[in-house]
Structures are given as C-alpha cells and as structure tokens.
Coordinates of C-alpha atoms in Angstrom, one line a residue:
Chain A
I166 CA 14.6 -6.3 15.1
A167 CA 13.4 -2.7 14.1
G168 CA 11.6 -3.6 10.8
I169 CA 11.4 -0.7 8.4
T170 CA 12.5 2.8 9.7
Q171 CA 11.7 6.0 8.0
A172 CA 12.9 9.9 8.7
P173 CA 12.1 12.3 9.4
T174 CA 8.7 11.7 10.8
S175 CA 7.3 14.6 9.6
Q176 CA 8.8 18.3 7.5
I177 CA 7.6 21.3 6.7
L178 CA 9.4 22.4 3.5
A179 CA 9.8 25.6 1.6
A180 CA 8.9 25.3 -2.3
G181 CA 12.2 24.9 -3.9
R182 CA 14.1 23.3 -1.7
R183 CA 15.8 19.8 -1.7
M184 CA 15.1 17.2 0.2
T185 CA 16.0 13.7 1.4
L186 CA 13.8 11.2 3.0
R187 CA 15.2 8.1 4.5
C188 CA 14.7 4.8 4.6
T189 CA 16.2 1.6 6.0
Q190 CA 15.4 -2.0 6.9
D191 CA 17.0 -4.5 8.7
M192 CA 15.2 -7.5 7.5
R193 CA 17.4 -8.1 4.1
H194 CA 14.8 -7.7 2.1
N195 CA 16.0 -7.6 -1.8
A196 CA 12.8 -5.4 -2.9
M197 CA 12.1 -1.5 -1.9
Y198 CA 9.7 0.7 -2.9
W199 CA 8.6 4.3 -2.3
Y200 CA 4.7 5.2 -2.5
R201 CA 2.8 8.2 -1.7
Q202 CA -0.8 8.8 0.0
D203 CA -3.2 11.0 -1.0
L204 CA -6.9 11.3 0.3
G205 CA -9.3 9.3 -1.9
L206 CA -6.3 8.3 -4.0
G207 CA -4.7 5.3 -1.8
L208 CA -1.2 4.8 -2.1
R209 CA 0.7 5.6 -5.4
L210 CA 3.8 4.0 -6.3
I211 CA 6.8 6.8 -6.9
H212 CA 9.8 4.2 -7.7
Y213 CA 11.1 0.7 -6.7
S214 CA 14.3 -1.2 -6.6
N215 CA 14.1 -5.1 -7.2
T216 CA 17.7 -5.5 -5.9
A217 CA 20.9 -3.2 -4.8
G218 CA 22.1 -1.3 -7.5
T219 CA 18.7 -1.4 -9.8
T220 CA 15.8 1.2 -9.8
G221 CA 12.8 1.6 -11.7
K222 CA 9.9 3.9 -12.2
G223 CA 6.8 4.0 -10.8
E224 CA 3.2 5.2 -11.4
V225 CA 4.1 8.8 -10.4
P226 CA 7.8 9.2 -10.6
D227 CA 8.4 13.0 -11.6
G228 CA 9.8 15.1 -9.7
Y229 CA 11.6 12.4 -7.4
S230 CA 14.3 10.4 -7.6
V231 CA 15.9 7.4 -6.1
S232 CA 19.0 5.3 -5.2
R233 CA 20.2 1.7 -4.1
A234 CA 23.5 1.6 -3.0
N235 CA 23.1 -1.1 -0.6
T236 CA 20.2 -3.7 0.7
D237 CA 19.4 -1.9 3.7
D238 CA 18.6 1.8 2.4
F239 CA 16.4 3.4 0.0
P240 CA 16.4 7.2 0.1
L241 CA 14.0 9.5 -1.9
T242 CA 15.1 12.9 -3.1
L243 CA 12.6 15.7 -3.8
A244 CA 15.4 17.5 -5.9
S245 CA 13.3 21.3 -6.2
A246 CA 10.0 20.5 -3.6
V247 CA 6.8 21.7 -4.8
P248 CA 3.3 22.0 -3.0
S249 CA 1.9 19.3 -5.2
Q250 CA 4.7 17.0 -3.4
T251 CA 3.0 17.8 -0.2
S252 CA 2.1 13.9 1.1
V253 CA 2.5 11.1 3.2
Y254 CA 5.2 9.1 1.9
F255 CA 5.4 5.3 2.9
C256 CA 8.7 3.2 1.9
A257 CA 8.1 -0.7 2.0
S258 CA 9.8 -4.0 1.5
S259 CA 9.6 -7.3 0.4
E260 CA 11.7 -10.0 0.4
R261 CA 12.1 -11.2 -3.3
G262 CA 10.2 -8.3 -5.1
A263 CA 7.9 -11.5 -6.3
A264 CA 4.6 -10.9 -7.3
T265 CA 2.7 -12.8 -4.3
D266 CA 5.3 -11.4 -1.9
T267 CA 4.0 -9.5 1.0
Q268 CA 4.7 -5.5 1.3
Y269 CA 6.2 -4.5 4.5
F270 CA 5.5 -0.7 5.1
G271 CA 7.6 1.8 7.4
P272 CA 5.7 4.6 9.4
G273 CA 5.8 6.9 6.9
T274 CA 6.9 10.7 6.7
R275 CA 4.5 13.5 6.5
L276 CA 5.5 15.9 4.1
T277 CA 4.4 19.8 3.9
V278 CA 5.6 21.8 1.1
L279 CA 4.8 25.1 1.6
Chain B
G166 CA -1.3 0.3 -17.0
E167 CA -3.7 -1.3 -14.0
N168 CA -6.8 0.6 -12.6
V169 CA -8.2 -0.3 -9.4
E170 CA -11.5 0.8 -8.4
Q171 CA -12.4 0.6 -4.8
H172 CA -16.2 1.1 -3.5
P173 CA -17.7 2.5 -1.2
S174 CA -15.5 5.0 -0.2
T175 CA -17.0 5.1 3.2
L176 CA -19.0 2.7 5.1
S177 CA -20.6 2.7 8.4
V178 CA -21.8 -0.5 10.3
Q179 CA -23.2 -1.3 13.7
E180 CA -21.1 -3.6 15.6
G181 CA -21.6 -7.4 15.2
D182 CA -22.9 -6.4 11.3
S183 CA -21.1 -7.6 8.2
A184 CA -19.2 -4.9 6.1
V185 CA -18.2 -5.8 2.3
I186 CA -16.0 -3.7 -0.1
K187 CA -15.8 -4.2 -3.5
C188 CA -13.2 -3.4 -5.5
T189 CA -12.5 -3.9 -9.6
Y190 CA -9.2 -3.9 -11.8
S191 CA -8.9 -3.4 -15.3
D192 CA -5.9 -5.6 -16.0
S193 CA -7.0 -9.4 -17.0
A194 CA -3.5 -10.3 -16.6
S195 CA -3.6 -9.1 -12.7
N196 CA -2.9 -12.5 -10.4
Y197 CA -2.7 -11.3 -7.1
F198 CA -4.9 -9.3 -4.8
P199 CA -3.9 -8.2 -1.2
W200 CA -6.1 -6.3 1.2
Y201 CA -4.5 -4.1 3.8
K202 CA -5.9 -2.2 6.6
Q203 CA -4.5 0.9 7.9
E204 CA -5.5 2.3 11.3
L205 CA -5.4 5.9 11.5
G206 CA -2.0 7.5 11.9
K207 CA -0.5 3.9 11.2
R208 CA 0.8 2.1 8.4
P209 CA -1.0 -0.4 5.9
Q210 CA -0.7 -3.8 7.0
L211 CA -1.8 -7.0 4.9
I212 CA -4.5 -9.0 6.6
I213 CA -5.3 -11.3 3.5
D214 CA -4.6 -11.9 0.0
I215 CA -5.9 -13.7 -2.6
R216 CA -4.1 -15.7 -5.6
S217 CA -6.1 -15.7 -8.8
N218 CA -6.1 -19.6 -9.1
V219 CA -8.2 -19.4 -5.6
G220 CA -12.0 -18.1 -5.6
E221 CA -12.3 -17.8 -2.1
K222 CA -10.0 -17.2 0.9
K223 CA -11.3 -17.4 4.8
D224 CA -9.1 -15.9 7.9
Q225 CA -11.5 -16.3 11.1
R226 CA -13.8 -13.6 10.7
I227 CA -12.6 -12.0 7.4
A228 CA -12.7 -13.5 3.9
V229 CA -12.1 -12.6 0.5
T230 CA -13.7 -13.9 -2.9
L231 CA -12.0 -13.0 -6.4
N232 CA -14.1 -13.3 -9.7
K233 CA -12.0 -13.3 -12.4
T234 CA -14.3 -13.2 -15.5
A235 CA -15.9 -10.2 -14.3
K236 CA -12.9 -8.9 -12.7
H237 CA -13.9 -7.7 -9.4
F238 CA -12.9 -9.0 -5.8
S239 CA -14.5 -8.6 -2.3
L240 CA -13.4 -8.2 1.5
H241 CA -16.0 -9.5 3.7
I242 CA -15.5 -8.8 7.2
T243 CA -18.5 -11.0 9.7
E244 CA -19.3 -9.8 13.1
T245 CA -17.6 -6.3 13.4
Q246 CA -15.9 -5.4 16.2
P247 CA -14.8 -1.2 16.9
E248 CA -10.9 -2.4 16.5
D249 CA -12.3 -3.2 12.6
S250 CA -12.8 0.8 12.4
A251 CA -10.0 1.6 9.7
V252 CA -9.2 2.4 6.0
Y253 CA -9.1 -0.7 3.9
F254 CA -7.3 -1.0 0.7
C255 CA -7.4 -3.4 -1.8
A256 CA -4.6 -4.0 -4.7
A257 CA -4.0 -5.9 -7.4
S258 CA -0.2 -6.9 -9.2
R259 CA 0.5 -8.8 -12.2
K260 CA 3.0 -11.7 -12.0
A261 CA 5.0 -10.0 -15.3
A262 CA 4.9 -6.7 -13.4
G263 CA 7.0 -8.2 -9.8
N264 CA 5.7 -6.8 -6.7
K265 CA 4.0 -3.3 -8.0
L266 CA 0.8 -2.8 -6.3
T267 CA -1.6 -0.7 -7.7
F268 CA -3.9 0.1 -5.1
G269 CA -7.7 1.2 -4.8
G270 CA -8.5 4.7 -3.1
G271 CA -9.1 2.9 -0.1
T272 CA -12.6 2.8 2.4
R273 CA -13.0 3.9 5.7
V274 CA -14.8 1.8 7.7
L275 CA -16.7 3.1 11.1
V276 CA -18.0 0.5 13.7
K277 CA -20.4 1.5 15.7
P278 CA -20.7 -0.1 19.0

C-alpha cells in the first residue's frame, strides 16, 4: 500500500506555462486537500474535496484549479504559473472529511517558477 | 476566518530538557487542535491532537494542553532527544468547517546533544 503519492517530486517551470501536479491515494479516503508550504507561513489550504465530484476553495485558491473525477485522484492545475507560486505543494487525504479526522500527507512537490 | 499564531518560530534546547510551543487561535468555534511534526525534507505527520472537550492529553513524552477560555493550546515535549529535532505545526478546525485545517507558521526545534 503506497498511501498518498505525488508527482513530480520537483519541477522548474517558466512563468506563463501550465502545470498539473498529480496526487493519488489508495486508502479509499473520501476527502482530499491541496496545501502550499512557504517558509514562516506554515501550510495554507488551496482547494479541497469532500467526496468525488465535489470541490471547494480554501484559503489561497487564486491561480489554481482542481478536479475530482474519482476517489483516488485529485490533480492541481496552475493555468498560467507566476513566480509567487514557487512553493512546496502537499496533497493530503482524510477518511471522511470530518472535523476530527486525521489528515495524511503525501511526500510533496517542490515547484519553482522562474 | 480562523487565524492561528504559533510561538516561538525557533527553539533550541539541550538534550533531556523540555520544549514548549504555544499557539493561539481566533475562532471560538474551533474544536479540534492537531499537532504535526515535519522532519527535514519529509511530509508532515500527526503526532497528537486534542478536542475541545478535553483540557490535556498525553502520549509518552509529548502532551498537549488546551485553554478554551484564553483560546490557546500548547505542545510539551519532555526529555527531548535528537530525533525530536524537526518543525512542529499546530492547527485548528471547527466542526462546521469539516476537516479544513488552519495551520500556525511552525516552530523549528533543534535538540542539541
């Protein structure tokens, strides 16, 4: 069992390019999340999905979009990357999306936008 | 929305000493407070959590306390060991918001042997 996987591990991207970060979980968790991690700012929620077919905006959604076509996959797309989107991106999942559920994190994707 | 502040941002302790990290939150409706540990280059992992109906929770060398009136909660690590060196994050969520966590800015803990 892999848990949560993310791809790519790291990426350098030219500003203005489109990029999709992939996230897959094999735990059959209903809820999934995307965070960005910046030094001194902790983890900030970008988008979330409580179940397949539904998505919602988090704290910092601008410039990002997500989809949840099935339970296992939750890709994050940057339509036109900007340097301020340079960050480490973590995908996470939880069993039900209930307030007290443990969130399990993927290994992260380090993205640099030049 | 919720705002979580975490202090200190860095903490250096001698091996065997205790470490304390404090967080304050703004939303009085928050009722779940997890703590995550992130080792260098690794993913965050839950180490302990506390619900609003409990004032203190312990798990071996780590404990968390919650003061709902003052809206703050703290992580206590006793008998620190080098493997406790990591970045620690507190977070808060409220039932109506589902599992959407608001994180503090993190505390980098260095345990000196």
